[in-house]
mmCIF file of C-alpha atoms and ligand atoms in Angstrom:
data_model
loop_
_atom_site.group_PDB
_atom_site.id
_atom_site.type_symbol
_atom_site.label_atom_id
_atom_site.label_comp_id
_atom_site.label_asym_id
_atom_site.label_seq_id
_atom_site.Cartn_x
_atom_site.Cartn_y
_atom_site.Cartn_z
ATOM 1 C CA UNK U 1 6.948 10.221 -0.931
ATOM 2 C CA UNK U 2 4.247 8.711 1.282
ATOM 3 C CA UNK U 3 4.945 5.274 2.591
ATOM 4 C CA UNK U 4 8.509 4.953 2.597
ATOM 5 C CA UNK U 5 9.411 1.515 1.991
ATOM 6 C CA UNK U 6 11.781 -0.882 -0.010
ATOM 7 C CA UNK U 7 10.176 -3.761 -1.900
ATOM 8 C CA UNK U 8 11.835 -6.654 -3.741
ATOM 9 C CA UNK U 9 9.803 -8.132 -6.829
ATOM 10 C CA UNK U 10 10.556 -11.818 -7.703
ATOM 11 C CA UNK U 11 9.087 -12.546 -10.933
ATOM 12 C CA UNK U 12 10.585 -14.249 -14.010
ATOM 13 C CA UNK U 13 8.121 -12.365 -16.695
ATOM 14 C CA UNK U 14 10.234 -9.312 -17.335
ATOM 15 C CA UNK U 15 6.933 -7.532 -18.675
ATOM 16 C CA UNK U 16 5.325 -8.094 -15.464
ATOM 17 C CA UNK U 17 8.324 -7.022 -13.605
ATOM 18 C CA UNK U 18 8.186 -3.722 -15.704
ATOM 19 C CA UNK U 19 4.779 -3.144 -15.118
ATOM 20 C CA UNK U 20 5.089 -3.283 -11.182
ATOM 21 C CA UNK U 21 8.345 -1.425 -10.986
ATOM 22 C CA UNK U 22 6.804 1.514 -12.748
ATOM 23 C CA UNK U 23 3.745 1.608 -10.571
ATOM 24 C CA UNK U 24 5.433 1.185 -7.257
ATOM 25 C CA UNK U 25 8.169 3.688 -8.087
ATOM 26 C CA UNK U 26 5.704 6.641 -9.132
ATOM 27 C CA UNK U 27 4.304 5.623 -5.915
ATOM 28 C CA UNK U 28 7.386 6.633 -3.957
ATOM 29 C CA UNK U 29 8.614 3.122 -3.249
ATOM 30 C CA UNK U 30 12.311 1.987 -3.675
ATOM 31 C CA UNK U 31 12.117 -1.156 -5.727
ATOM 32 C CA UNK U 32 14.806 -4.090 -6.671
ATOM 33 C CA UNK U 33 13.777 -7.050 -8.631
ATOM 34 C CA UNK U 34 15.075 -10.564 -9.495
ATOM 35 C CA UNK U 35 14.028 -12.986 -12.318
ATOM 36 C CA UNK U 36 14.677 -16.212 -10.521
ATOM 37 C CA UNK U 37 14.434 -17.723 -7.102
ATOM 38 C CA UNK U 38 18.070 -17.961 -6.731
ATOM 39 C CA UNK U 39 18.766 -14.327 -7.296
ATOM 40 C CA UNK U 40 15.789 -13.536 -5.204
ATOM 41 C CA UNK U 41 17.305 -15.339 -2.176
ATOM 42 C CA UNK U 42 20.615 -13.483 -2.622
ATOM 43 C CA UNK U 43 18.914 -10.074 -2.556
ATOM 44 C CA UNK U 44 16.834 -11.004 0.503
ATOM 45 C CA UNK U 45 20.084 -12.198 2.230
ATOM 46 C CA UNK U 46 21.925 -9.126 1.227
ATOM 47 C CA UNK U 47 19.634 -6.184 1.831
ATOM 48 C CA UNK U 48 16.593 -4.890 4.072
ATOM 49 C CA UNK U 49 13.114 -5.275 2.446
ATOM 50 C CA UNK U 50 9.791 -4.012 3.813
ATOM 51 C CA UNK U 51 7.878 -6.251 1.433
ATOM 52 C CA UNK U 52 8.369 -9.063 -1.183
ATOM 53 C CA UNK U 53 6.066 -9.516 -4.005
ATOM 54 C CA UNK U 54 6.568 -13.052 -4.728
ATOM 55 C CA UNK U 55 5.629 -15.011 -8.132
ATOM 56 C CA UNK U 56 5.104 -18.755 -7.476
ATOM 57 C CA UNK U 57 6.399 -20.398 -10.445
ATOM 58 C CA UNK U 58 9.846 -19.449 -10.807
ATOM 59 C CA UNK U 59 13.130 -20.821 -12.181
ATOM 60 C CA UNK U 60 15.486 -22.306 -9.586
ATOM 61 C CA UNK U 61 13.844 -21.637 -6.100
ATOM 62 C CA UNK U 62 10.155 -21.586 -6.620
ATOM 63 C CA UNK U 63 7.987 -19.088 -4.566
ATOM 64 C CA UNK U 64 7.265 -21.189 -1.626
ATOM 65 C CA UNK U 65 10.823 -21.772 -1.072
ATOM 66 C CA UNK U 66 11.485 -18.157 -1.002
ATOM 67 C CA UNK U 67 8.730 -17.488 1.339
ATOM 68 C CA UNK U 68 10.810 -19.594 3.879
ATOM 69 C CA UNK U 69 13.568 -17.068 3.496
ATOM 70 C CA UNK U 70 11.265 -14.112 3.830
ATOM 71 C CA UNK U 71 9.660 -15.383 7.037
ATOM 72 C CA UNK U 72 13.117 -16.043 8.556
ATOM 73 C CA UNK U 73 13.875 -12.384 7.944
ATOM 74 C CA UNK U 74 10.314 -11.245 9.142
ATOM 75 C CA UNK U 75 9.537 -9.794 5.825
ATOM 76 C CA UNK U 76 5.895 -9.495 4.642
ATOM 77 C CA UNK U 77 4.834 -11.341 1.356
ATOM 78 C CA UNK U 78 2.376 -10.809 -1.323
ATOM 79 C CA UNK U 79 2.187 -13.742 -3.837
ATOM 80 C CA UNK U 80 1.773 -12.968 -7.317
ATOM 81 C CA UNK U 81 -0.339 -15.888 -8.804
ATOM 82 C CA UNK U 82 -2.179 -16.863 -12.132
ATOM 83 C CA UNK U 83 -5.754 -17.414 -12.272
ATOM 84 C CA UNK U 84 -5.305 -21.067 -12.439
ATOM 85 C CA UNK U 85 -3.401 -21.377 -9.218
ATOM 86 C CA UNK U 86 -6.304 -21.377 -6.866
ATOM 87 C CA UNK U 87 -4.568 -24.379 -4.835
ATOM 88 C CA UNK U 88 -1.246 -22.391 -4.833
ATOM 89 C CA UNK U 89 -3.152 -19.154 -3.113
ATOM 90 C CA UNK U 90 -4.627 -21.156 -0.417
ATOM 91 C CA UNK U 91 -1.205 -23.153 0.052
ATOM 92 C CA UNK U 92 0.519 -19.517 0.064
ATOM 93 C CA UNK U 93 -1.630 -18.271 2.628
ATOM 94 C CA UNK U 94 -1.424 -21.274 4.799
ATOM 95 C CA UNK U 95 2.203 -21.256 4.654
ATOM 96 C CA UNK U 96 2.384 -17.719 5.957
ATOM 97 C CA UNK U 97 1.922 -15.302 2.831
ATOM 98 C CA UNK U 98 0.091 -12.025 4.074
ATOM 99 C CA UNK U 99 -1.855 -11.768 0.925
ATOM 100 C CA UNK U 100 -1.965 -12.515 -2.866
ATOM 101 C CA UNK U 101 -2.807 -11.059 -6.194
ATOM 102 C CA UNK U 102 -3.880 -12.610 -9.380
ATOM 103 C CA UNK U 103 -2.611 -11.757 -12.693
ATOM 104 C CA UNK U 104 -3.676 -9.813 -14.604
ATOM 105 C CA UNK U 105 -4.342 -7.121 -12.007
ATOM 106 C CA UNK U 106 -4.773 -3.268 -12.018
ATOM 107 C CA UNK U 107 -1.952 -1.630 -10.595
ATOM 108 C CA UNK U 108 -4.193 0.622 -8.194
ATOM 109 C CA UNK U 109 -5.309 -2.869 -6.523
ATOM 110 C CA UNK U 110 -1.655 -3.930 -6.109
ATOM 111 C CA UNK U 111 -0.645 -0.530 -4.594
ATOM 112 C CA UNK U 112 -3.724 -0.790 -2.224
ATOM 113 C CA UNK U 113 -2.733 -4.174 -1.182
ATOM 114 C CA UNK U 114 0.814 -3.213 -0.647
ATOM 115 C CA UNK U 115 0.147 -0.188 1.389
ATOM 116 C CA UNK U 116 -2.358 -2.372 3.496
ATOM 117 C CA UNK U 117 0.265 -4.848 4.241
ATOM 118 C CA UNK U 118 2.867 -2.142 4.902
ATOM 119 C CA UNK U 119 0.619 -0.473 7.396
ATOM 120 C CA UNK U 120 -0.193 -3.732 9.185
ATOM 121 C CA UNK U 121 3.656 -4.332 9.576
ATOM 122 C CA UNK U 122 5.114 -1.089 9.948
ATOM 123 C CA UNK U 123 2.774 0.470 12.338
ATOM 124 C CA UNK U 124 3.784 3.843 11.389
ATOM 125 C CA UNK U 125 3.135 6.056 8.541
ATOM 126 C CA UNK U 126 5.404 8.953 8.083
ATOM 127 C CA UNK U 127 4.791 12.002 5.966
ATOM 128 C CA UNK U 128 6.711 15.508 5.882
ATOM 129 C CA UNK U 129 6.117 16.779 9.358
ATOM 130 C CA UNK U 130 3.430 14.305 10.390
ATOM 131 C CA UNK U 131 3.336 10.769 11.796
ATOM 132 C CA UNK U 132 0.575 8.360 12.280
ATOM 133 C CA UNK U 133 0.869 5.402 14.584
ATOM 134 C CA UNK U 134 -1.559 3.145 12.758
ATOM 135 C CA UNK U 135 -2.135 0.818 15.730
ATOM 136 C CA UNK U 136 -3.247 3.330 18.437
ATOM 137 C CA UNK U 137 -4.161 5.916 15.677
ATOM 138 C CA UNK U 138 -2.474 8.536 17.207
ATOM 139 C CA UNK U 139 -1.589 11.313 14.767
ATOM 140 C CA UNK U 140 1.372 13.842 15.423
ATOM 141 C CA UNK U 141 2.137 17.080 13.878
ATOM 142 C CA UNK U 142 5.777 17.688 14.428
ATOM 143 C CA UNK U 143 5.802 16.399 18.240
ATOM 144 C CA UNK U 144 2.344 17.585 19.082
ATOM 145 C CA UNK U 145 -0.421 15.093 19.171
ATOM 146 C CA UNK U 146 -3.261 16.315 16.935
ATOM 147 C CA UNK U 147 -6.828 14.860 17.891
ATOM 148 C CA UNK U 148 -8.741 13.371 14.955
ATOM 149 C CA UNK U 149 -12.344 12.223 14.906
ATOM 150 C CA UNK U 150 -12.536 8.714 13.716
ATOM 151 C CA UNK U 151 -14.102 9.877 10.351
ATOM 152 C CA UNK U 152 -11.129 12.243 9.917
ATOM 153 C CA UNK U 153 -8.553 9.503 10.806
ATOM 154 C CA UNK U 154 -10.298 7.239 8.240
ATOM 155 C CA UNK U 155 -10.280 9.939 5.853
ATOM 156 C CA UNK U 156 -6.770 10.901 6.083
ATOM 157 C CA UNK U 157 -5.648 7.133 5.732
ATOM 158 C CA UNK U 158 -8.016 6.925 2.671
ATOM 159 C CA UNK U 159 -6.295 9.984 1.019
ATOM 160 C CA UNK U 160 -2.765 8.433 1.932
ATOM 161 C CA UNK U 161 -3.682 5.235 0.401
ATOM 162 C CA UNK U 162 -4.827 6.768 -2.815
ATOM 163 C CA UNK U 163 -2.180 9.462 -3.018
ATOM 164 C CA UNK U 164 -1.585 10.489 -6.587
ATOM 165 C CA UNK U 165 -4.924 9.557 -7.570
ATOM 166 C CA UNK U 166 -7.764 12.102 -8.369
ATOM 167 C CA UNK U 167 -10.625 11.102 -5.970
ATOM 168 C CA UNK U 168 -14.246 12.618 -6.548
ATOM 169 C CA UNK U 169 -16.282 13.567 -3.606
ATOM 170 C CA UNK U 170 -18.531 10.518 -4.595
ATOM 171 C CA UNK U 171 -15.798 8.296 -4.222
ATOM 172 C CA UNK U 172 -14.574 9.482 -0.901
ATOM 173 C CA UNK U 173 -17.880 9.465 0.366
ATOM 174 C CA UNK U 174 -18.556 5.909 -0.840
ATOM 175 C CA UNK U 175 -15.235 4.911 0.705
ATOM 176 C CA UNK U 176 -14.996 6.429 4.041
ATOM 177 C CA UNK U 177 -18.659 7.146 4.858
ATOM 178 C CA UNK U 178 -19.976 3.791 3.222
ATOM 179 C CA UNK U 179 -23.270 5.414 2.391
ATOM 180 C CA UNK U 180 -24.148 6.547 5.880
ATOM 181 C CA UNK U 181 -24.221 9.982 4.222
ATOM 182 C CA UNK U 182 -25.145 11.217 1.051
ATOM 183 C CA UNK U 183 -24.236 14.677 1.157
ATOM 184 C CA UNK U 184 -21.127 15.441 -0.534
ATOM 185 C CA UNK U 185 -20.637 18.538 1.293
ATOM 186 C CA UNK U 186 -19.709 16.360 4.190
ATOM 187 C CA UNK U 187 -16.333 15.469 2.297
ATOM 188 C CA UNK U 188 -15.673 19.242 2.069
ATOM 189 C CA UNK U 189 -16.307 19.784 5.524
ATOM 190 C CA UNK U 190 -14.229 17.201 6.910
ATOM 191 C CA UNK U 191 -11.445 17.765 4.424
ATOM 192 C CA UNK U 192 -11.364 21.335 5.455
ATOM 193 C CA UNK U 193 -10.991 20.357 9.388
ATOM 194 C CA UNK U 194 -8.181 17.873 8.188
ATOM 195 C CA UNK U 195 -6.139 20.579 6.306
ATOM 196 C CA UNK U 196 -6.551 23.005 9.039
ATOM 197 C CA UNK U 197 -5.475 20.359 11.883
ATOM 198 C CA UNK U 198 -2.448 18.966 9.976
ATOM 199 C CA UNK U 199 -1.642 21.863 8.029
ATOM 200 C CA UNK U 200 -2.238 19.878 4.830
ATOM 201 C CA UNK U 201 -3.182 22.885 2.763
ATOM 202 C CA UNK U 202 -0.586 22.266 -0.209
ATOM 203 C CA UNK U 203 -1.002 18.705 0.207
ATOM 204 C CA UNK U 204 -4.482 17.938 -0.289
ATOM 205 C CA UNK U 205 -5.518 19.561 -3.489
ATOM 206 C CA UNK U 206 -8.871 20.747 -4.394
ATOM 207 C CA UNK U 207 -9.400 20.294 -8.113
ATOM 208 C CA UNK U 208 -12.465 22.661 -9.250
ATOM 209 C CA UNK U 209 -15.506 20.525 -10.435
ATOM 210 C CA UNK U 210 -13.405 17.304 -9.970
ATOM 211 C CA UNK U 211 -12.587 16.369 -6.498
ATOM 212 C CA UNK U 212 -9.484 15.997 -4.571
ATOM 213 C CA UNK U 213 -5.830 15.143 -5.225
ATOM 214 C CA UNK U 214 -3.473 14.187 -2.052
ATOM 215 C CA UNK U 215 -0.116 15.062 -3.677
ATOM 216 C CA UNK U 216 2.611 12.467 -3.406
HETATM 217 CA CA1 LIG R 1 6.518 -17.424 -13.227
#
């Protein structure tokens, strides 16, 4: 598992709940869900969550009311909104939601937003034997600090955020180097360094002629 976290979904459309459940669980998250606002409030009061995915239009309590519960418990919230709810998105952010995502959405985008919000809040990412402090960018292998260059650090975070997805060299280059470099061998070199420094030989897989895979 990569970013250990427990997430609550409050959404009244079962099909959307099922979709999000599947996506989050396959990415290593623990997930509970509630189909109305009142059940959602109960879950928030009775459990500890790292993040809540919150629909706005809900039976019983609506998303804004639940946001108050979440804020009281200092749990970050991502609103799930319909396209037509532009006003609601603005209102949600003004009231303290951390982000929003518009239905229908791609699972990859949702996972990226979830990871990003969790990283801001949690401050640390834990992998087996590796700890990353996302505020200071300090990376430890066991108890030993490993010095990474800024690019190696960015690359590591990018791999983690896309764990379980096959990444081509071109994708990695475009996201991490942002077109400063054109030679995809740069990616191979840096990945080689990361593997060596952090002992990630078995975690970062090379897929011949395809690219790389950071295994969950
Ligand atoms: Ca709804």
